[in-house]
Amino acid sequence: RKHRKVGDEIKCRVLRVEARRIELTSKKSLVKAARVLTTYEDASENCGKSFAGFVTGADAARGLVVTFFGNVQGRVDPASLRARGIVDPSQSFALGTVVTCCVKGVTTPKTRQDGTSRKPRIALTLDDVDGCKVEVDSVLKAVAVELVEARAKGASKRAPRKAVACLCRVTSSKGECLAKLPVAHACDHGLDAESTLRRLASTGESFECRVLEGSSDGAPAKISAAPSMINATTGKLELDAIRTGVVVQLKPYGAFVSFGGQERGLIPRALVADRYIGDLEDCFRVGDIVRCAVDSIEGDRVVLRTRGVPRDETGAFGRSVLRSLSGNDALRVGFAYDALVASNDDGVRFSQINGIECRGLAPLKHSLTCSEGDVVKIRLMGFRKDQTLCSMVPDVVRPGRTKRRAKASQVLTEGASI
């Protein structure tokens, strides 16, 4: 009655619709929210994303109960609140307070004995973005606070949860705030991204990160911990400029690359390499860090290419991948080393390469007869998943091959018969 009178026009949003009543809200944060949560199905499909809701319950034992549109409710665990220094949420949050929460996961409880179903449970975590001011492209220090896990879309309830993001506490000259580290930006190599994210969340160690997006519409800032993104050049996308981005989507006709913020581009399949590419998954995986050049700009459409662009000028990408596989970046692809045989079933497996603890494999076509404990000569050919690929074939391993290959490449010119 102090703020409204009959006949006033107000901006509002529908909270829920019942048989004979419509509930509205005029809270500015809820009315202006760009993304709303209306059903439990939306929550399960948007794990790792943030939504605005209002507090309807606060208790030190049960945590914080947050209600969204359509009477969808979720709960913030007390342990998550204690990690932020909140012991008694009833003292920190009044009923009706608007908060922004990130969806950690959705679980469906068993049906009751009478056959009636129970409401799904949404696990939430606070985003704490109020007053968060970080500059885009700035390099800061961050500490992981909480891991966000979710099942793959369409997976069964028994399928294991995968790490999709990590909430981190970022320290800047303007104070501390919460930011989100997606799994795709945990490291340079997509295959090792989830394990790196879990390690950062479990150890709580400080790490460097680059701010990709600032906080907006209640969503936290977005950061990257991948070395290639931290050391990448920044600025406006210009013709022929070489930029480092992350693969966010694969389509039959090309790969979409994001550079942070609203900057995105498409690498058509014809501009990926100098050879025919039948399946883009042979070259890219969602979450991979790529260096690409801007081929053309037509309005809002940015066409990129990786053809003719050196993937790694300084070798930092290859070293980071080998470091994740062996814990050491002294090994080089294409060089010959001594390796310790661990087993010889389904190829030859190695436990050490050049005295370094490393998981290695020589496939059947590239292996020779040997016994466990033997020290053999191998050549490091590449990597696959969590192990390095090696060859024991004498023609590949024997000295001089590198010099012969370099000499042969000098006479290979465009149009030459080979």
Short mmCIF file of C-alpha atoms in Angstrom, two decimals:
data_model
loop_
_atom_site.label_atom_id
_atom_site.label_comp_id
_atom_site.label_asym_id
_atom_site.label_seq_id
_atom_site.Cartn_x
_atom_site.Cartn_y
_atom_site.Cartn_z
CA ARG A 1 0.00 0.00 0.00
CA LYS A 2 2.99 2.31 0.49
CA HIS A 3 4.23 1.82 -3.08
CA ARG A 4 1.15 0.95 -5.14
CA LYS A 5 -2.37 2.21 -5.58
CA VAL A 6 -5.34 1.09 -7.62
CA GLY A 7 -4.91 1.90 -11.31
CA ASP A 8 -1.08 1.95 -11.34
CA GLU A 9 0.66 0.29 -14.28
CA ILE A 10 3.49 -2.00 -13.20
CA LYS A 11 5.88 -4.33 -14.97
CA CYS A 12 5.47 -7.88 -13.72
CA ARG A 13 6.09 -11.50 -14.65
CA VAL A 14 3.92 -14.57 -14.14
CA LEU A 15 5.30 -16.77 -11.36
CA ARG A 16 2.77 -19.58 -11.60
CA VAL A 17 -0.79 -20.27 -12.77
CA GLU A 18 -3.31 -22.17 -10.64
CA ALA A 19 -6.95 -23.12 -11.20
CA ARG A 20 -8.42 -19.82 -10.02
CA ARG A 21 -5.38 -17.69 -9.33
CA ILE A 22 -2.37 -16.24 -11.15
CA GLU A 23 0.68 -15.31 -9.08
CA LEU A 24 2.84 -12.46 -10.35
CA THR A 25 6.13 -10.88 -9.32
CA SER A 26 7.30 -7.31 -9.70
CA LYS A 27 10.83 -7.92 -8.38
CA LYS A 28 13.12 -6.22 -10.89
CA SER A 29 15.72 -9.00 -10.88
CA LEU A 30 13.09 -11.60 -11.78
CA VAL A 31 11.29 -9.39 -14.31
CA LYS A 32 14.53 -8.55 -16.18
CA ALA A 33 16.05 -12.06 -16.02
CA ALA A 34 17.12 -13.14 -19.51
CA ARG A 35 16.86 -16.86 -18.67
CA VAL A 36 14.15 -18.41 -16.51
CA LEU A 37 13.64 -21.87 -15.02
CA THR A 38 10.03 -23.07 -15.36
CA THR A 39 10.13 -26.90 -15.19
CA TYR A 40 12.28 -29.65 -13.70
CA GLU A 41 13.00 -30.88 -17.24
CA ASP A 42 14.56 -27.49 -18.01
CA ALA A 43 16.77 -27.88 -14.95
CA SER A 44 18.03 -31.32 -15.99
CA GLU A 45 18.84 -30.03 -19.50
CA ASN A 46 20.63 -26.91 -18.25
CA CYS A 47 23.02 -28.26 -15.61
CA GLY A 48 25.88 -25.81 -15.11
CA LYS A 49 23.77 -22.76 -16.05
CA SER A 50 22.55 -20.02 -13.72
CA PHE A 51 19.01 -18.85 -12.98
CA ALA A 52 17.42 -16.23 -10.74
CA GLY A 53 15.05 -17.33 -7.96
CA PHE A 54 13.89 -16.21 -4.52
CA VAL A 55 14.47 -17.64 -1.05
CA THR A 56 11.49 -19.49 0.46
CA GLY A 57 13.32 -21.32 3.24
CA ALA A 58 16.55 -20.97 5.21
CA ASP A 59 17.85 -23.36 7.84
CA ALA A 60 21.33 -24.19 9.16
CA ALA A 61 20.65 -27.94 8.95
CA ARG A 62 18.90 -28.11 5.57
CA GLY A 63 20.48 -25.18 3.79
CA LEU A 64 18.73 -22.71 1.52
CA VAL A 65 15.47 -23.46 -0.34
CA VAL A 66 15.13 -21.45 -3.57
CA THR A 67 11.92 -21.25 -5.62
CA PHE A 68 11.84 -20.47 -9.35
CA PHE A 69 9.01 -19.93 -11.82
CA GLY A 70 6.27 -22.56 -11.95
CA ASN A 71 6.88 -23.39 -8.26
CA VAL A 72 10.07 -25.26 -9.20
CA GLN A 73 12.20 -25.59 -6.08
CA GLY A 74 15.84 -26.41 -5.41
CA ARG A 75 18.16 -26.52 -2.43
CA VAL A 76 21.62 -25.14 -1.69
CA ASP A 77 23.53 -27.62 0.48
CA PRO A 78 24.77 -26.34 3.88
CA ALA A 79 28.33 -27.42 3.00
CA SER A 80 28.21 -25.17 -0.06
CA LEU A 81 27.10 -22.26 2.12
CA ARG A 82 29.82 -22.92 4.72
CA ALA A 83 32.43 -22.80 1.93
CA ARG A 84 31.36 -19.18 1.46
CA GLY A 85 31.47 -18.40 5.17
CA ILE A 86 27.68 -18.65 5.70
CA VAL A 87 26.98 -20.71 8.83
CA ASP A 88 23.35 -19.77 9.46
CA PRO A 89 21.53 -18.86 6.20
CA SER A 90 18.49 -17.59 8.11
CA GLN A 91 20.67 -14.74 9.39
CA SER A 92 22.08 -13.94 5.94
CA PHE A 93 19.00 -14.37 3.71
CA ALA A 94 15.54 -13.00 4.41
CA LEU A 95 12.55 -14.79 2.91
CA GLY A 96 11.87 -13.40 -0.57
CA THR A 97 15.48 -12.39 -1.25
CA VAL A 98 16.37 -12.82 -4.94
CA VAL A 99 19.45 -14.98 -5.47
CA THR A 100 21.21 -16.33 -8.55
CA CYS A 101 21.98 -20.04 -8.39
CA CYS A 102 23.79 -22.51 -10.60
CA VAL A 103 22.12 -25.90 -11.25
CA LYS A 104 24.46 -28.69 -10.13
CA GLY A 105 22.17 -31.62 -10.91
CA VAL A 106 18.65 -33.07 -10.76
CA THR A 107 17.72 -36.37 -9.08
CA THR A 108 14.35 -38.12 -9.23
CA PRO A 109 13.47 -39.89 -5.94
CA LYS A 110 11.64 -43.20 -5.80
CA THR A 111 7.84 -43.25 -5.85
CA ARG A 112 5.91 -43.51 -2.59
CA GLN A 113 4.38 -46.77 -1.39
CA ASP A 114 0.93 -45.60 -2.50
CA GLY A 115 2.24 -45.20 -6.06
CA THR A 116 2.35 -41.40 -6.14
CA SER A 117 5.46 -39.76 -7.51
CA ARG A 118 7.68 -37.30 -5.67
CA LYS A 119 9.06 -34.04 -6.94
CA PRO A 120 12.56 -34.16 -8.44
CA ARG A 121 15.32 -32.63 -6.35
CA ILE A 122 17.48 -29.86 -7.76
CA ALA A 123 20.93 -29.38 -6.25
CA LEU A 124 21.99 -25.74 -6.42
CA THR A 125 24.98 -23.62 -5.57
CA LEU A 126 25.14 -19.86 -5.09
CA ASP A 127 26.78 -17.79 -7.81
CA ASP A 128 27.60 -14.78 -5.59
CA VAL A 129 28.03 -12.34 -8.47
CA ASP A 130 26.80 -9.23 -6.69
CA GLY A 131 29.44 -6.54 -7.03
CA CYS A 132 31.68 -8.82 -9.09
CA LYS A 133 33.78 -6.57 -11.30
CA VAL A 134 36.44 -8.23 -13.44
CA GLU A 135 37.82 -6.94 -16.70
CA VAL A 136 37.52 -9.14 -19.79
CA ASP A 137 40.89 -10.50 -21.09
CA SER A 138 42.63 -9.80 -17.76
CA VAL A 139 44.85 -12.56 -16.33
CA LEU A 140 44.09 -13.23 -12.65
CA LYS A 141 44.58 -15.78 -9.89
CA ALA A 142 41.76 -18.18 -9.01
CA VAL A 143 41.02 -20.98 -6.54
CA ALA A 144 38.44 -23.72 -7.18
CA VAL A 145 35.54 -23.66 -4.70
CA GLU A 146 33.00 -26.23 -5.89
CA LEU A 147 32.67 -28.82 -8.69
CA VAL A 148 29.50 -28.94 -10.82
CA GLU A 149 28.61 -32.40 -12.14
CA ALA A 150 25.86 -33.60 -14.49
CA ARG A 151 24.86 -36.63 -16.54
CA ALA A 152 25.02 -36.49 -20.31
CA LYS A 153 21.79 -35.53 -22.06
CA GLY A 154 19.63 -38.61 -22.61
CA ALA A 155 21.82 -40.82 -20.36
CA SER A 156 20.27 -43.31 -17.94
CA LYS A 157 19.97 -42.56 -14.23
CA ARG A 158 22.70 -45.10 -13.50
CA ALA A 159 25.19 -43.39 -15.80
CA PRO A 160 28.06 -41.70 -13.93
CA ARG A 161 28.04 -37.93 -13.59
CA LYS A 162 30.64 -35.95 -15.48
CA ALA A 163 32.28 -32.72 -14.38
CA VAL A 164 30.88 -29.88 -16.50
CA ALA A 165 32.21 -26.81 -14.69
CA CYS A 166 33.88 -25.56 -11.54
CA LEU A 167 32.98 -22.49 -9.51
CA CYS A 168 36.13 -20.56 -8.63
CA ARG A 169 36.99 -17.64 -6.40
CA VAL A 170 38.80 -15.05 -8.55
CA THR A 171 40.99 -12.39 -6.96
CA SER A 172 41.33 -9.03 -8.72
CA SER A 173 42.41 -5.54 -7.72
CA LYS A 174 38.74 -4.76 -6.99
CA GLY A 175 38.26 -7.65 -4.59
CA GLU A 176 37.07 -11.25 -4.83
CA CYS A 177 34.17 -12.71 -6.79
CA LEU A 178 32.87 -16.03 -8.04
CA ALA A 179 33.52 -17.13 -11.64
CA LYS A 180 32.74 -20.23 -13.62
CA LEU A 181 35.43 -22.42 -15.22
CA PRO A 182 33.83 -24.66 -17.92
CA VAL A 183 35.35 -28.09 -18.44
CA ALA A 184 36.33 -27.13 -22.01
CA HIS A 185 38.66 -24.44 -20.62
CA ALA A 186 40.34 -26.53 -17.91
CA CYS A 187 43.38 -27.34 -20.11
CA ASP A 188 44.56 -27.37 -23.71
CA HIS A 189 43.59 -30.96 -24.47
CA GLY A 190 39.90 -31.93 -24.45
CA LEU A 191 40.62 -35.56 -23.50
CA ASP A 192 42.34 -34.47 -20.29
CA ALA A 193 39.96 -31.62 -19.43
CA GLU A 194 37.67 -33.45 -16.99
CA SER A 195 40.50 -34.99 -14.95
CA THR A 196 42.24 -31.59 -14.78
CA LEU A 197 39.03 -29.95 -13.58
CA ARG A 198 38.56 -32.56 -10.85
CA ARG A 199 42.18 -32.14 -9.74
CA LEU A 200 41.78 -28.37 -9.42
CA ALA A 201 38.58 -28.83 -7.39
CA SER A 202 40.06 -31.44 -5.05
CA THR A 203 43.45 -29.82 -4.35
CA GLY A 204 42.23 -26.24 -3.96
CA GLU A 205 45.49 -24.94 -5.42
CA SER A 206 45.77 -21.46 -6.92
CA PHE A 207 46.06 -21.19 -10.71
CA GLU A 208 46.23 -18.54 -13.40
CA CYS A 209 43.19 -17.82 -15.55
CA ARG A 210 42.01 -15.41 -18.24
CA VAL A 211 38.59 -13.75 -17.99
CA LEU A 212 36.60 -14.57 -21.14
CA GLU A 213 33.25 -13.01 -20.20
CA GLY A 214 32.16 -10.61 -17.49
CA SER A 215 29.17 -11.20 -15.22
CA SER A 216 25.81 -10.28 -16.77
CA ASP A 217 22.12 -10.98 -16.10
CA GLY A 218 23.04 -12.56 -12.78
CA ALA A 219 25.41 -15.08 -14.38
CA PRO A 220 28.99 -15.28 -13.05
CA ALA A 221 32.05 -14.37 -15.06
CA LYS A 222 33.53 -17.02 -17.33
CA ILE A 223 37.24 -17.87 -17.12
CA SER A 224 39.75 -20.14 -18.84
CA ALA A 225 42.71 -21.98 -17.30
CA ALA A 226 44.04 -23.39 -20.59
CA PRO A 227 47.66 -22.22 -21.17
CA SER A 228 46.98 -21.53 -24.86
CA MET A 229 44.08 -19.25 -23.96
CA ILE A 230 46.04 -17.45 -21.23
CA ASN A 231 48.95 -16.73 -23.61
CA ALA A 232 46.73 -16.03 -26.64
CA THR A 233 46.63 -12.70 -28.38
CA THR A 234 43.43 -10.73 -27.86
CA GLY A 235 41.61 -8.00 -29.67
CA LYS A 236 39.03 -7.51 -32.38
CA LEU A 237 38.69 -10.20 -35.06
CA GLU A 238 40.34 -8.93 -38.23
CA LEU A 239 41.05 -10.48 -41.60
CA ASP A 240 44.01 -12.93 -41.56
CA ALA A 241 44.46 -12.46 -37.80
CA ILE A 242 45.50 -15.66 -35.96
CA ARG A 243 43.50 -16.26 -32.78
CA THR A 244 43.20 -19.07 -30.24
CA GLY A 245 39.73 -20.37 -29.38
CA VAL A 246 37.87 -23.43 -28.16
CA VAL A 247 35.72 -25.81 -30.21
CA VAL A 248 32.18 -25.55 -28.82
CA GLN A 249 30.15 -27.44 -31.42
CA LEU A 250 30.73 -29.90 -34.28
CA LYS A 251 28.44 -30.10 -37.31
CA PRO A 252 28.81 -32.17 -40.52
CA TYR A 253 29.65 -28.99 -42.42
CA GLY A 254 32.16 -27.47 -39.96
CA ALA A 255 33.29 -26.68 -36.43
CA PHE A 256 32.15 -23.69 -34.37
CA VAL A 257 34.89 -21.94 -32.38
CA SER A 258 34.36 -19.51 -29.51
CA PHE A 259 36.87 -16.83 -28.54
CA GLY A 260 35.06 -15.72 -25.39
CA GLY A 261 32.26 -13.23 -25.05
CA GLN A 262 30.02 -13.08 -28.10
CA GLU A 263 32.83 -13.70 -30.61
CA ARG A 264 32.31 -16.94 -32.54
CA GLY A 265 33.26 -18.27 -35.93
CA LEU A 266 32.87 -21.30 -38.20
CA ILE A 267 35.65 -23.44 -39.64
CA PRO A 268 34.13 -25.02 -42.78
CA ARG A 269 35.18 -28.59 -43.43
CA ALA A 270 36.94 -27.53 -46.64
CA LEU A 271 39.18 -25.10 -44.71
CA VAL A 272 40.32 -27.52 -41.99
CA ALA A 273 43.29 -29.10 -43.81
CA ASP A 274 44.95 -29.56 -47.20
CA ARG A 275 43.42 -33.03 -47.48
CA TYR A 276 39.89 -34.36 -47.65
CA ILE A 277 38.23 -34.55 -44.22
CA GLY A 278 35.43 -37.12 -44.10
CA ASP A 279 34.58 -36.79 -40.42
CA LEU A 280 35.43 -33.70 -38.37
CA GLU A 281 35.70 -35.84 -35.22
CA ASP A 282 38.96 -37.17 -36.68
CA CYS A 283 40.40 -33.65 -36.31
CA PHE A 284 38.48 -31.97 -33.49
CA ARG A 285 36.74 -32.78 -30.28
CA VAL A 286 34.41 -30.45 -28.38
CA GLY A 287 36.60 -28.65 -25.86
CA ASP A 288 39.81 -28.72 -27.93
CA ILE A 289 41.86 -25.52 -28.08
CA VAL A 290 42.63 -24.53 -31.68
CA ARG A 291 44.63 -21.80 -33.40
CA CYS A 292 42.90 -20.51 -36.49
CA ALA A 293 43.04 -17.59 -38.90
CA VAL A 294 40.17 -15.34 -39.95
CA ASP A 295 39.47 -16.21 -43.61
CA SER A 296 36.59 -13.81 -44.27
CA ILE A 297 34.11 -11.57 -42.45
CA GLU A 298 30.65 -10.96 -43.91
CA GLY A 299 28.53 -8.98 -41.48
CA ASP A 300 28.05 -11.11 -38.36
CA ARG A 301 29.34 -14.26 -40.12
CA VAL A 302 33.00 -15.01 -39.42
CA VAL A 303 34.67 -17.76 -41.47
CA LEU A 304 37.83 -19.28 -40.01
CA ARG A 305 40.46 -21.70 -41.25
CA THR A 306 43.07 -23.96 -39.70
CA ARG A 307 44.54 -24.92 -43.07
CA GLY A 308 48.01 -23.46 -43.34
CA VAL A 309 47.98 -22.16 -39.76
CA PRO A 310 50.74 -23.55 -37.48
CA ARG A 311 48.94 -25.22 -34.61
CA ASP A 312 51.62 -24.35 -32.11
CA GLU A 313 54.45 -21.97 -32.95
CA THR A 314 56.25 -22.25 -29.61
CA GLY A 315 55.50 -25.93 -28.89
CA ALA A 316 53.59 -25.04 -25.70
CA PHE A 317 50.51 -27.00 -26.75
CA GLY A 318 52.42 -30.24 -27.37
CA ARG A 319 54.36 -29.85 -24.12
CA SER A 320 51.17 -29.30 -22.11
CA VAL A 321 49.62 -32.47 -23.60
CA LEU A 322 52.72 -34.57 -22.90
CA ARG A 323 52.93 -33.07 -19.41
CA SER A 324 49.35 -34.21 -18.73
CA LEU A 325 50.18 -37.74 -19.93
CA SER A 326 53.58 -38.19 -18.30
CA GLY A 327 53.90 -35.38 -15.77
CA ASN A 328 56.94 -34.20 -17.74
CA ASP A 329 57.36 -32.13 -20.91
CA ALA A 330 60.87 -33.40 -21.72
CA LEU A 331 59.55 -35.98 -24.23
CA ARG A 332 59.11 -35.01 -27.89
CA VAL A 333 56.93 -36.56 -30.56
CA GLY A 334 59.06 -38.04 -33.34
CA PHE A 335 62.15 -38.72 -31.18
CA ALA A 336 63.58 -42.15 -30.26
CA TYR A 337 63.92 -43.20 -26.59
CA ASP A 338 64.61 -46.22 -24.39
CA ALA A 339 61.43 -47.69 -22.89
CA LEU A 340 60.75 -50.21 -20.09
CA VAL A 341 58.32 -52.99 -21.05
CA ALA A 342 55.44 -53.45 -18.59
CA SER A 343 53.40 -56.09 -20.43
CA ASN A 344 53.03 -57.60 -23.90
CA ASP A 345 49.34 -58.46 -24.17
CA ASP A 346 47.44 -56.84 -27.06
CA GLY A 347 50.56 -54.99 -28.16
CA VAL A 348 53.44 -53.89 -25.95
CA ARG A 349 52.81 -51.56 -23.02
CA PHE A 350 55.51 -49.43 -21.38
CA SER A 351 55.71 -48.06 -17.86
CA GLN A 352 58.71 -45.77 -18.42
CA ILE A 353 59.99 -43.83 -21.42
CA ASN A 354 63.48 -42.33 -21.18
CA GLY A 355 63.37 -42.93 -17.41
CA ILE A 356 60.10 -40.98 -17.02
CA GLU A 357 56.96 -42.60 -15.61
CA CYS A 358 54.60 -42.61 -18.58
CA ARG A 359 51.85 -44.85 -20.00
CA GLY A 360 52.98 -45.99 -23.44
CA LEU A 361 51.61 -48.42 -26.02
CA ALA A 362 53.06 -49.99 -29.15
CA PRO A 363 50.10 -51.45 -31.14
CA LEU A 364 50.35 -54.95 -32.59
CA LYS A 365 51.42 -53.67 -36.01
CA HIS A 366 54.22 -51.64 -34.38
CA SER A 367 55.40 -54.15 -31.76
CA LEU A 368 58.08 -56.86 -31.60
CA THR A 369 58.54 -59.92 -29.39
CA CYS A 370 59.83 -58.96 -25.95
CA SER A 371 59.39 -59.79 -22.26
CA GLU A 372 58.31 -57.86 -19.20
CA GLY A 373 61.20 -55.84 -17.77
CA ASP A 374 63.07 -55.54 -21.11
CA VAL A 375 64.46 -52.17 -22.15
CA VAL A 376 63.77 -51.58 -25.84
CA LYS A 377 64.21 -48.79 -28.33
CA ILE A 378 61.03 -46.98 -29.43
CA ARG A 379 60.06 -43.88 -31.34
CA LEU A 380 57.33 -41.64 -29.90
CA MET A 381 54.64 -41.28 -32.59
CA GLY A 382 51.82 -39.39 -30.87
CA PHE A 383 49.13 -39.72 -28.22
CA ARG A 384 45.67 -41.22 -27.86
CA LYS A 385 43.39 -40.74 -24.86
CA ASP A 386 45.55 -41.27 -21.77
CA GLN A 387 48.61 -42.94 -23.31
CA THR A 388 51.44 -42.23 -25.72
CA LEU A 389 51.68 -44.20 -28.98
CA CYS A 390 55.05 -45.72 -29.82
CA SER A 391 56.62 -47.84 -32.58
CA MET A 392 59.19 -50.63 -32.26
CA VAL A 393 59.52 -51.28 -36.00
CA PRO A 394 63.26 -51.13 -36.87
CA ASP A 395 62.71 -49.09 -40.06
CA VAL A 396 60.92 -46.46 -38.00
CA VAL A 397 63.18 -46.49 -34.95
CA ARG A 398 66.64 -46.81 -36.45
CA PRO A 399 68.84 -43.67 -36.44
CA GLY A 400 69.01 -41.49 -39.51
CA ARG A 401 65.33 -41.66 -40.40
CA THR A 402 64.75 -38.08 -39.30
CA LYS A 403 67.56 -36.81 -41.55
CA ARG A 404 66.31 -38.86 -44.51
CA ARG A 405 62.78 -37.56 -44.02
CA ALA A 406 64.05 -33.95 -43.85
CA LYS A 407 66.05 -34.46 -47.06
CA ALA A 408 63.05 -36.02 -48.81
CA SER A 409 60.81 -33.12 -47.83
CA GLN A 410 63.20 -30.69 -49.57
CA VAL A 411 62.58 -32.27 -52.99
CA LEU A 412 58.80 -32.54 -52.51
CA THR A 413 57.38 -29.54 -54.30
CA GLU A 414 53.87 -28.81 -55.49
CA GLY A 415 53.06 -30.91 -58.56
CA ALA A 416 56.07 -33.24 -58.18
CA SER A 417 55.63 -36.94 -58.97
CA ILE A 418 56.12 -39.16 -55.95
#
